[in-house]
Amino acid sequence: MIVDRQGRRFRNLRVSLTAACNYACSYCVPDGKRLVAAQDELSAEALARGVAYLIEAAGIERLRITGGEPLVSPRLDAFLVAVAKLDLDDIALTTNGQLLARKLPQLQAAGIRRLNVSLDTLDPQAFRRIARGGDLASVLAGMDKASAMGMRIKVNMVPMRGQNLDQVLPMLDYCMARGFELRFIELMRMGHLARDSNAFLQQFVGLDALLNVIGARYGYQQVDAALDATALRYQIPGHGHFGIIANESVPFCRTCSRLRLSSTGWLHGCLSSGNRHFVGDLLEKPRHQALPGLQRLLVKALADKQELAFSGGVTVMKVIGG
Ligand code: SAM
């Protein structure tokens, strides 16, 4: 097991199945161009082998499938079948929900019981302006269908000044009424926002400002969350829970246990670091040949983690899997 001076180790693996996405969210893609798959994306088999090797080499316990948009990937079905056979405590998926309704049977068959659905607004016009792809009704229908099938749903919303701050309470009400847990993600200095501080600062909504908006309607209290959880968790008695992933306001680097594998075979130990480590070649090798090399790269990837706080990175989220 590889552990650093702060006692951190990799437990949670995020695999970006593809860099392609059917949205072009304003905070992720600067020019609004639809994202296409990278030329050199690994096969479903190689990515699943990567998960198997990383369970052994790094002690990975939980897998989250992400992207880009994982549900647009032609590799999804084969990847699900392969990872369902591995020794993992949990497999979850992060999606924009656009294709959710039609993909639910495959997700359920792979043992997925938890979904994170990214949704920034319930207003169809604002939805078009922020997501720049897809349609709101399909996302809402997908979540309802998943919920009716017994899946646990967390909804990820990035609150932004001038974009969707007026949606904080409607989104909270909508989610609590359905038993979905809404999690607000503080805007992160990723991609173009890492280069353009003005654009970032103009839109950024921090923890205190967000709690003020919520506190104007509801009484809330903070409740315990898992030690390596990224979200602060709150309860609104009699209504439900919500979370805040406060990257900027309350950094959680000290307890970060995440490792990311990109669709093109790069390991990322930290979202905020420009370093990445190519493992695509190792994933073509048999286990006994791959593991020593993988372990050497994992030591480097763990050393890439920030000591204390996330400082941003020019890598676009969709490439390394948000
Ligand atoms: N397509 C999937 C989805 O929409 O959930 C998975 C990939 S997406 C990159 C994962 C998450 O990253 C989404 O919840 C999105 O809102 C978030 N994200 C992307 N760029 C971000 C940024 N600059 N700041 C905060 N969150 C961001």
Short mmCIF file of C-alpha atoms and ligand atoms in Angstrom, two decimals:
data_model
loop_
_atom_site.label_atom_id
_atom_site.label_comp_id
_atom_site.label_asym_id
_atom_site.label_seq_id
_atom_site.Cartn_x
_atom_site.Cartn_y
_atom_site.Cartn_z
CA MET A 1 0.00 0.00 0.00
CA ILE A 2 1.38 3.41 -0.91
CA VAL A 3 0.84 6.03 1.81
CA ASP A 4 2.23 9.58 2.01
CA ARG A 5 3.55 11.62 4.98
CA GLN A 6 0.05 12.93 5.69
CA GLY A 7 -1.29 9.38 5.86
CA ARG A 8 -3.11 9.74 2.55
CA ARG A 9 -3.58 6.83 0.18
CA PHE A 10 -5.61 6.14 -2.92
CA ARG A 11 -8.97 4.50 -2.18
CA ASN A 12 -11.30 6.07 -4.73
CA LEU A 13 -10.68 5.74 -8.43
CA ARG A 14 -12.41 7.85 -11.07
CA VAL A 15 -12.23 6.55 -14.58
CA SER A 16 -13.01 8.95 -17.41
CA LEU A 17 -14.52 6.68 -20.01
CA THR A 18 -14.33 9.28 -22.75
CA ALA A 19 -13.50 12.95 -23.13
CA ALA A 20 -16.52 13.34 -25.41
CA CYS A 21 -19.59 15.10 -24.06
CA ASN A 22 -23.04 15.98 -25.40
CA TYR A 23 -22.95 19.24 -23.40
CA ALA A 24 -20.49 22.12 -23.56
CA CYS A 25 -21.00 23.67 -20.11
CA SER A 26 -19.88 27.28 -19.86
CA TYR A 27 -17.55 26.58 -16.90
CA CYS A 28 -15.98 23.51 -18.51
CA VAL A 29 -15.65 24.36 -22.20
CA PRO A 30 -14.70 27.97 -22.97
CA ASP A 31 -15.76 28.26 -26.60
CA GLY A 32 -18.93 26.18 -26.40
CA LYS A 33 -17.69 23.61 -28.91
CA ARG A 34 -19.15 20.15 -28.56
CA LEU A 35 -16.47 17.79 -27.24
CA VAL A 36 -15.38 14.80 -29.26
CA ALA A 37 -13.61 11.64 -28.14
CA ALA A 38 -9.81 11.77 -28.13
CA GLN A 39 -8.20 9.82 -30.98
CA ASP A 40 -6.25 7.52 -28.70
CA GLU A 41 -8.81 6.48 -26.10
CA LEU A 42 -8.18 3.05 -24.56
CA SER A 43 -10.48 0.09 -25.15
CA ALA A 44 -13.05 -0.87 -22.51
CA GLU A 45 -10.96 -3.96 -21.77
CA ALA A 46 -7.75 -1.98 -21.20
CA LEU A 47 -9.55 0.51 -18.93
CA ALA A 48 -11.15 -2.31 -16.94
CA ARG A 49 -7.73 -3.98 -16.66
CA GLY A 50 -6.49 -0.64 -15.34
CA VAL A 51 -9.13 -0.76 -12.61
CA ALA A 52 -8.20 -4.36 -11.73
CA TYR A 53 -4.47 -3.54 -11.57
CA LEU A 54 -5.10 -0.43 -9.49
CA ILE A 55 -7.21 -2.38 -7.00
CA GLU A 56 -4.12 -4.49 -6.42
CA ALA A 57 -1.37 -1.88 -6.75
CA ALA A 58 -3.02 1.02 -4.94
CA GLY A 59 -5.71 -0.55 -2.77
CA ILE A 60 -8.60 1.01 -4.68
CA GLU A 61 -11.93 0.21 -3.00
CA ARG A 62 -14.46 2.36 -4.84
CA LEU A 63 -14.91 3.19 -8.49
CA ARG A 64 -16.71 6.15 -10.03
CA ILE A 65 -17.28 6.18 -13.77
CA THR A 66 -17.19 9.66 -15.25
CA GLY A 67 -16.05 11.64 -18.29
CA GLY A 68 -16.63 13.68 -20.49
CA GLU A 69 -20.06 12.13 -20.49
CA PRO A 70 -19.75 8.40 -19.75
CA LEU A 71 -23.17 7.55 -21.18
CA VAL A 72 -22.18 8.67 -24.70
CA SER A 73 -19.24 6.28 -24.81
CA PRO A 74 -19.56 3.21 -27.04
CA ARG A 75 -17.28 1.50 -24.48
CA LEU A 76 -19.78 1.86 -21.64
CA ASP A 77 -21.51 -1.51 -21.88
CA ALA A 78 -18.32 -3.60 -22.15
CA PHE A 79 -16.66 -1.59 -19.38
CA LEU A 80 -19.63 -2.11 -17.05
CA VAL A 81 -19.67 -5.85 -17.65
CA ALA A 82 -15.91 -6.08 -16.93
CA VAL A 83 -15.81 -3.93 -13.78
CA ALA A 84 -18.92 -5.58 -12.30
CA LYS A 85 -16.76 -8.71 -11.86
CA LEU A 86 -14.04 -6.94 -9.88
CA ASP A 87 -13.62 -6.85 -6.13
CA LEU A 88 -14.90 -3.33 -5.42
CA ASP A 89 -16.96 -2.08 -2.48
CA ASP A 90 -18.90 0.29 -4.70
CA ILE A 91 -19.35 1.35 -8.32
CA ALA A 92 -21.01 4.70 -8.97
CA LEU A 93 -21.48 6.95 -11.97
CA THR A 94 -21.43 10.68 -12.62
CA THR A 95 -23.54 11.78 -15.55
CA ASN A 96 -25.32 14.79 -16.96
CA GLY A 97 -28.41 12.57 -17.10
CA GLN A 98 -29.28 13.28 -20.71
CA LEU A 99 -29.19 9.59 -21.76
CA LEU A 100 -29.91 8.18 -18.33
CA ALA A 101 -33.38 6.77 -18.92
CA ARG A 102 -32.25 4.52 -21.74
CA LYS A 103 -29.03 3.35 -20.05
CA LEU A 104 -30.55 2.42 -16.69
CA PRO A 105 -30.92 -1.32 -17.38
CA GLN A 106 -27.18 -1.69 -18.10
CA LEU A 107 -26.26 0.38 -15.07
CA GLN A 108 -28.49 -1.66 -12.82
CA ALA A 109 -27.15 -4.95 -14.21
CA ALA A 110 -23.61 -3.80 -13.35
CA GLY A 111 -24.65 -3.30 -9.73
CA ILE A 112 -24.70 0.49 -9.81
CA ARG A 113 -27.01 1.82 -7.10
CA ARG A 114 -25.72 5.36 -6.74
CA LEU A 115 -25.78 8.09 -9.34
CA ASN A 116 -24.52 11.65 -9.31
CA VAL A 117 -26.44 13.71 -11.81
CA SER A 118 -25.10 17.14 -12.72
CA LEU A 119 -27.83 19.74 -13.06
CA ASP A 120 -27.33 23.46 -12.60
CA THR A 121 -30.85 24.82 -13.03
CA LEU A 122 -34.53 23.96 -13.39
CA ASP A 123 -35.09 26.85 -15.76
CA PRO A 124 -35.07 25.59 -19.39
CA GLN A 125 -33.62 28.85 -20.74
CA ALA A 126 -30.81 28.98 -18.20
CA PHE A 127 -30.22 25.28 -18.85
CA ARG A 128 -29.61 25.96 -22.53
CA ARG A 129 -27.33 28.88 -21.70
CA ILE A 130 -25.19 26.92 -19.21
CA ALA A 131 -25.16 23.37 -20.63
CA ARG A 132 -25.25 24.39 -24.29
CA GLY A 133 -26.55 20.95 -25.24
CA GLY A 134 -29.28 18.49 -24.37
CA ASP A 135 -32.63 19.32 -22.81
CA LEU A 136 -33.82 19.69 -19.26
CA ALA A 137 -36.90 17.45 -19.54
CA SER A 138 -34.80 14.38 -20.43
CA VAL A 139 -32.61 14.86 -17.36
CA LEU A 140 -35.59 15.19 -15.02
CA ALA A 141 -37.30 12.15 -16.56
CA GLY A 142 -34.07 10.12 -16.26
CA MET A 143 -33.70 10.97 -12.58
CA ASP A 144 -37.32 10.05 -11.83
CA LYS A 145 -36.96 6.73 -13.61
CA ALA A 146 -33.69 5.94 -11.80
CA SER A 147 -35.24 6.83 -8.49
CA ALA A 148 -38.28 4.63 -9.19
CA MET A 149 -35.82 1.77 -9.83
CA GLY A 150 -34.37 2.30 -6.34
CA MET A 151 -31.19 4.16 -7.26
CA ARG A 152 -29.84 6.74 -4.79
CA ILE A 153 -29.42 10.09 -6.46
CA LYS A 154 -27.20 13.01 -5.65
CA VAL A 155 -27.57 16.08 -7.79
CA ASN A 156 -24.48 18.23 -8.41
CA MET A 157 -25.06 21.93 -8.96
CA VAL A 158 -22.39 24.58 -9.53
CA PRO A 159 -23.91 27.85 -8.24
CA MET A 160 -22.68 30.85 -10.22
CA ARG A 161 -23.39 34.54 -9.76
CA GLY A 162 -25.21 35.96 -12.77
CA GLN A 163 -26.07 32.47 -14.02
CA ASN A 164 -28.11 30.36 -11.62
CA LEU A 165 -27.93 31.77 -8.09
CA ASP A 166 -31.71 32.28 -8.22
CA GLN A 167 -32.00 28.51 -8.68
CA VAL A 168 -30.43 27.51 -5.36
CA LEU A 169 -33.75 27.36 -3.48
CA PRO A 170 -35.87 25.93 -6.34
CA MET A 171 -33.25 23.20 -6.84
CA LEU A 172 -33.15 22.49 -3.11
CA ASP A 173 -36.94 22.23 -2.90
CA TYR A 174 -37.09 20.04 -6.01
CA CYS A 175 -34.44 17.65 -4.71
CA MET A 176 -35.73 17.43 -1.15
CA ALA A 177 -39.26 16.72 -2.37
CA ARG A 178 -37.91 13.70 -4.29
CA GLY A 179 -35.39 12.41 -1.76
CA PHE A 180 -32.42 13.42 -3.92
CA GLU A 181 -29.44 14.93 -2.10
CA LEU A 182 -28.43 18.23 -3.66
CA ARG A 183 -24.73 19.01 -3.51
CA PHE A 184 -23.43 22.43 -4.39
CA ILE A 185 -19.96 22.44 -5.92
CA GLU A 186 -18.04 25.67 -5.53
CA LEU A 187 -16.84 26.81 -8.92
CA MET A 188 -13.29 25.56 -9.44
CA ARG A 189 -10.38 27.29 -11.13
CA MET A 190 -10.10 24.68 -13.85
CA GLY A 191 -9.32 25.04 -17.55
CA HIS A 192 -10.06 28.54 -18.86
CA LEU A 193 -11.15 29.68 -15.37
CA ALA A 194 -7.62 28.99 -14.10
CA ARG A 195 -6.31 31.50 -16.65
CA ASP A 196 -9.05 34.10 -16.32
CA SER A 197 -9.36 35.19 -12.68
CA ASN A 198 -11.92 37.85 -13.51
CA ALA A 199 -14.34 35.39 -15.05
CA PHE A 200 -13.81 33.11 -12.07
CA LEU A 201 -14.24 35.77 -9.38
CA GLN A 202 -17.27 37.34 -11.02
CA GLN A 203 -19.15 34.05 -10.92
CA PHE A 204 -17.76 32.38 -7.80
CA VAL A 205 -20.20 31.76 -4.94
CA GLY A 206 -18.51 30.65 -1.72
CA LEU A 207 -19.76 28.62 1.20
CA ASP A 208 -20.90 31.57 3.35
CA ALA A 209 -22.80 33.29 0.55
CA LEU A 210 -24.51 30.03 -0.32
CA LEU A 211 -25.46 29.28 3.28
CA ASN A 212 -26.91 32.80 3.53
CA VAL A 213 -29.20 32.11 0.58
CA ILE A 214 -30.34 28.80 2.07
CA GLY A 215 -30.57 30.21 5.60
CA ALA A 216 -33.02 32.89 4.43
CA ARG A 217 -35.58 30.12 3.83
CA TYR A 218 -34.54 27.18 6.00
CA GLY A 219 -32.94 26.43 9.35
CA TYR A 220 -30.10 23.97 8.82
CA GLN A 221 -27.43 22.25 10.89
CA GLN A 222 -24.16 20.65 9.88
CA VAL A 223 -24.00 16.88 10.34
CA ASP A 224 -21.08 14.43 10.25
CA ALA A 225 -19.66 13.22 6.94
CA ALA A 226 -17.16 10.43 6.23
CA LEU A 227 -13.54 11.35 6.98
CA ASP A 228 -12.47 11.37 3.33
CA ALA A 229 -15.75 12.87 2.10
CA THR A 230 -15.32 15.94 -0.06
CA ALA A 231 -18.70 17.44 0.82
CA LEU A 232 -19.73 19.22 4.00
CA ARG A 233 -23.14 17.82 4.86
CA TYR A 234 -26.13 19.69 6.29
CA GLN A 235 -29.58 18.70 7.48
CA ILE A 236 -32.75 20.71 7.13
CA PRO A 237 -34.85 19.08 9.85
CA GLY A 238 -38.05 17.58 8.51
CA HIS A 239 -37.03 18.14 4.88
CA GLY A 240 -33.75 16.43 4.00
CA HIS A 241 -30.04 16.90 3.53
CA PHE A 242 -27.79 18.89 1.26
CA GLY A 243 -24.03 19.06 0.78
CA ILE A 244 -21.46 21.64 -0.19
CA ILE A 245 -18.19 20.74 -1.89
CA ALA A 246 -16.28 23.80 -0.79
CA ASN A 247 -12.99 23.39 -2.65
CA GLU A 248 -12.05 27.03 -2.09
CA SER A 249 -13.68 27.86 1.25
CA VAL A 250 -12.84 24.67 3.17
CA PRO A 251 -10.12 22.81 1.26
CA PHE A 252 -10.08 19.06 1.71
CA CYS A 253 -6.69 18.13 0.26
CA ARG A 254 -5.49 16.73 3.59
CA THR A 255 -7.95 13.86 3.37
CA CYS A 256 -8.12 13.42 -0.40
CA SER A 257 -8.06 9.75 -1.40
CA ARG A 258 -8.82 10.15 -5.11
CA LEU A 259 -6.96 8.86 -8.10
CA ARG A 260 -8.03 9.51 -11.68
CA LEU A 261 -7.47 7.47 -14.82
CA SER A 262 -8.17 9.25 -18.10
CA SER A 263 -9.68 7.62 -21.17
CA THR A 264 -6.30 7.94 -22.88
CA GLY A 265 -4.40 6.10 -20.14
CA TRP A 266 -3.00 8.87 -17.93
CA LEU A 267 -3.03 8.72 -14.13
CA HIS A 268 -3.72 11.98 -12.28
CA GLY A 269 -3.05 12.10 -8.54
CA CYS A 270 -4.45 15.61 -8.15
CA LEU A 271 -6.87 17.81 -10.11
CA SER A 272 -4.76 20.79 -9.23
CA SER A 273 -1.45 19.43 -10.51
CA GLY A 274 -0.22 19.64 -14.10
CA ASN A 275 1.59 16.32 -13.60
CA ARG A 276 0.21 13.14 -15.09
CA HIS A 277 1.66 9.67 -15.59
CA PHE A 278 1.14 7.49 -18.65
CA VAL A 279 0.04 3.92 -17.90
CA GLY A 280 -1.64 3.04 -21.22
CA ASP A 281 1.33 0.85 -22.22
CA LEU A 282 1.39 -0.95 -18.86
CA LEU A 283 -2.28 -1.83 -19.21
CA GLU A 284 -1.45 -3.90 -22.29
CA LYS A 285 0.93 -6.06 -20.22
CA PRO A 286 0.10 -9.06 -18.07
CA ARG A 287 -0.43 -8.35 -14.40
CA HIS A 288 2.97 -9.49 -13.07
CA GLN A 289 4.78 -7.29 -15.61
CA ALA A 290 2.53 -4.28 -15.14
CA LEU A 291 2.30 -4.03 -11.34
CA PRO A 292 5.91 -2.97 -10.48
CA GLY A 293 5.85 -0.15 -13.06
CA LEU A 294 2.40 0.90 -11.95
CA GLN A 295 3.51 1.07 -8.34
CA ARG A 296 6.42 3.37 -9.23
CA LEU A 297 4.03 5.74 -11.00
CA LEU A 298 1.55 5.63 -8.13
CA VAL A 299 4.24 6.90 -5.76
CA LYS A 300 4.71 9.89 -8.09
CA ALA A 301 0.98 10.45 -8.49
CA LEU A 302 0.48 10.49 -4.71
CA ALA A 303 3.30 13.03 -4.38
CA ASP A 304 1.38 15.30 -6.80
CA LYS A 305 -1.37 15.91 -4.22
CA GLN A 306 -1.50 19.40 -2.77
CA GLU A 307 -0.53 19.72 0.89
CA LEU A 308 -3.48 21.79 1.95
CA ALA A 309 -5.59 23.58 -0.61
CA PHE A 310 -6.70 23.25 -4.17
CA SER A 311 -5.06 25.96 -6.23
CA GLY A 312 -6.56 25.23 -9.64
CA GLY A 313 -5.26 23.67 -12.80
CA VAL A 314 -5.32 24.43 -16.50
CA THR A 315 -6.48 20.90 -17.34
CA VAL A 316 -10.10 20.87 -18.44
CA MET A 317 -12.32 18.77 -16.17
CA LYS A 318 -13.75 16.69 -18.96
CA VAL A 319 -10.30 15.37 -19.81
CA ILE A 320 -9.50 13.98 -16.40
CA GLY A 321 -13.00 13.27 -15.23
CA GLY A 322 -14.65 15.69 -12.80
N1 SAM B 1 -20.57 14.61 -17.86
C1 SAM B 1 -20.64 14.20 -16.49
C2 SAM B 1 -21.45 15.19 -15.69
O1 SAM B 1 -21.94 16.17 -16.25
O2 SAM B 1 -21.62 14.97 -14.49
C3 SAM B 1 -19.31 13.92 -15.82
C4 SAM B 1 -18.18 14.87 -16.06
S1 SAM B 1 -18.36 16.51 -15.44
C5 SAM B 1 -16.77 17.19 -15.86
C6 SAM B 1 -18.28 16.22 -13.69
C7 SAM B 1 -18.63 17.39 -12.80
O3 SAM B 1 -17.64 18.38 -12.91
C8 SAM B 1 -19.95 18.05 -13.10
O4 SAM B 1 -20.76 17.99 -11.95
C9 SAM B 1 -19.58 19.47 -13.42
O5 SAM B 1 -20.53 20.37 -12.95
C10 SAM B 1 -18.25 19.62 -12.67
N2 SAM B 1 -17.40 20.68 -13.18
C11 SAM B 1 -16.82 20.82 -14.39
N3 SAM B 1 -16.07 21.95 -14.44
C12 SAM B 1 -16.18 22.54 -13.22
C13 SAM B 1 -15.63 23.73 -12.62
N4 SAM B 1 -14.84 24.54 -13.29
N5 SAM B 1 -15.96 24.00 -11.34
C14 SAM B 1 -16.78 23.18 -10.64
N6 SAM B 1 -17.31 22.05 -11.14
C15 SAM B 1 -17.02 21.74 -12.42
#
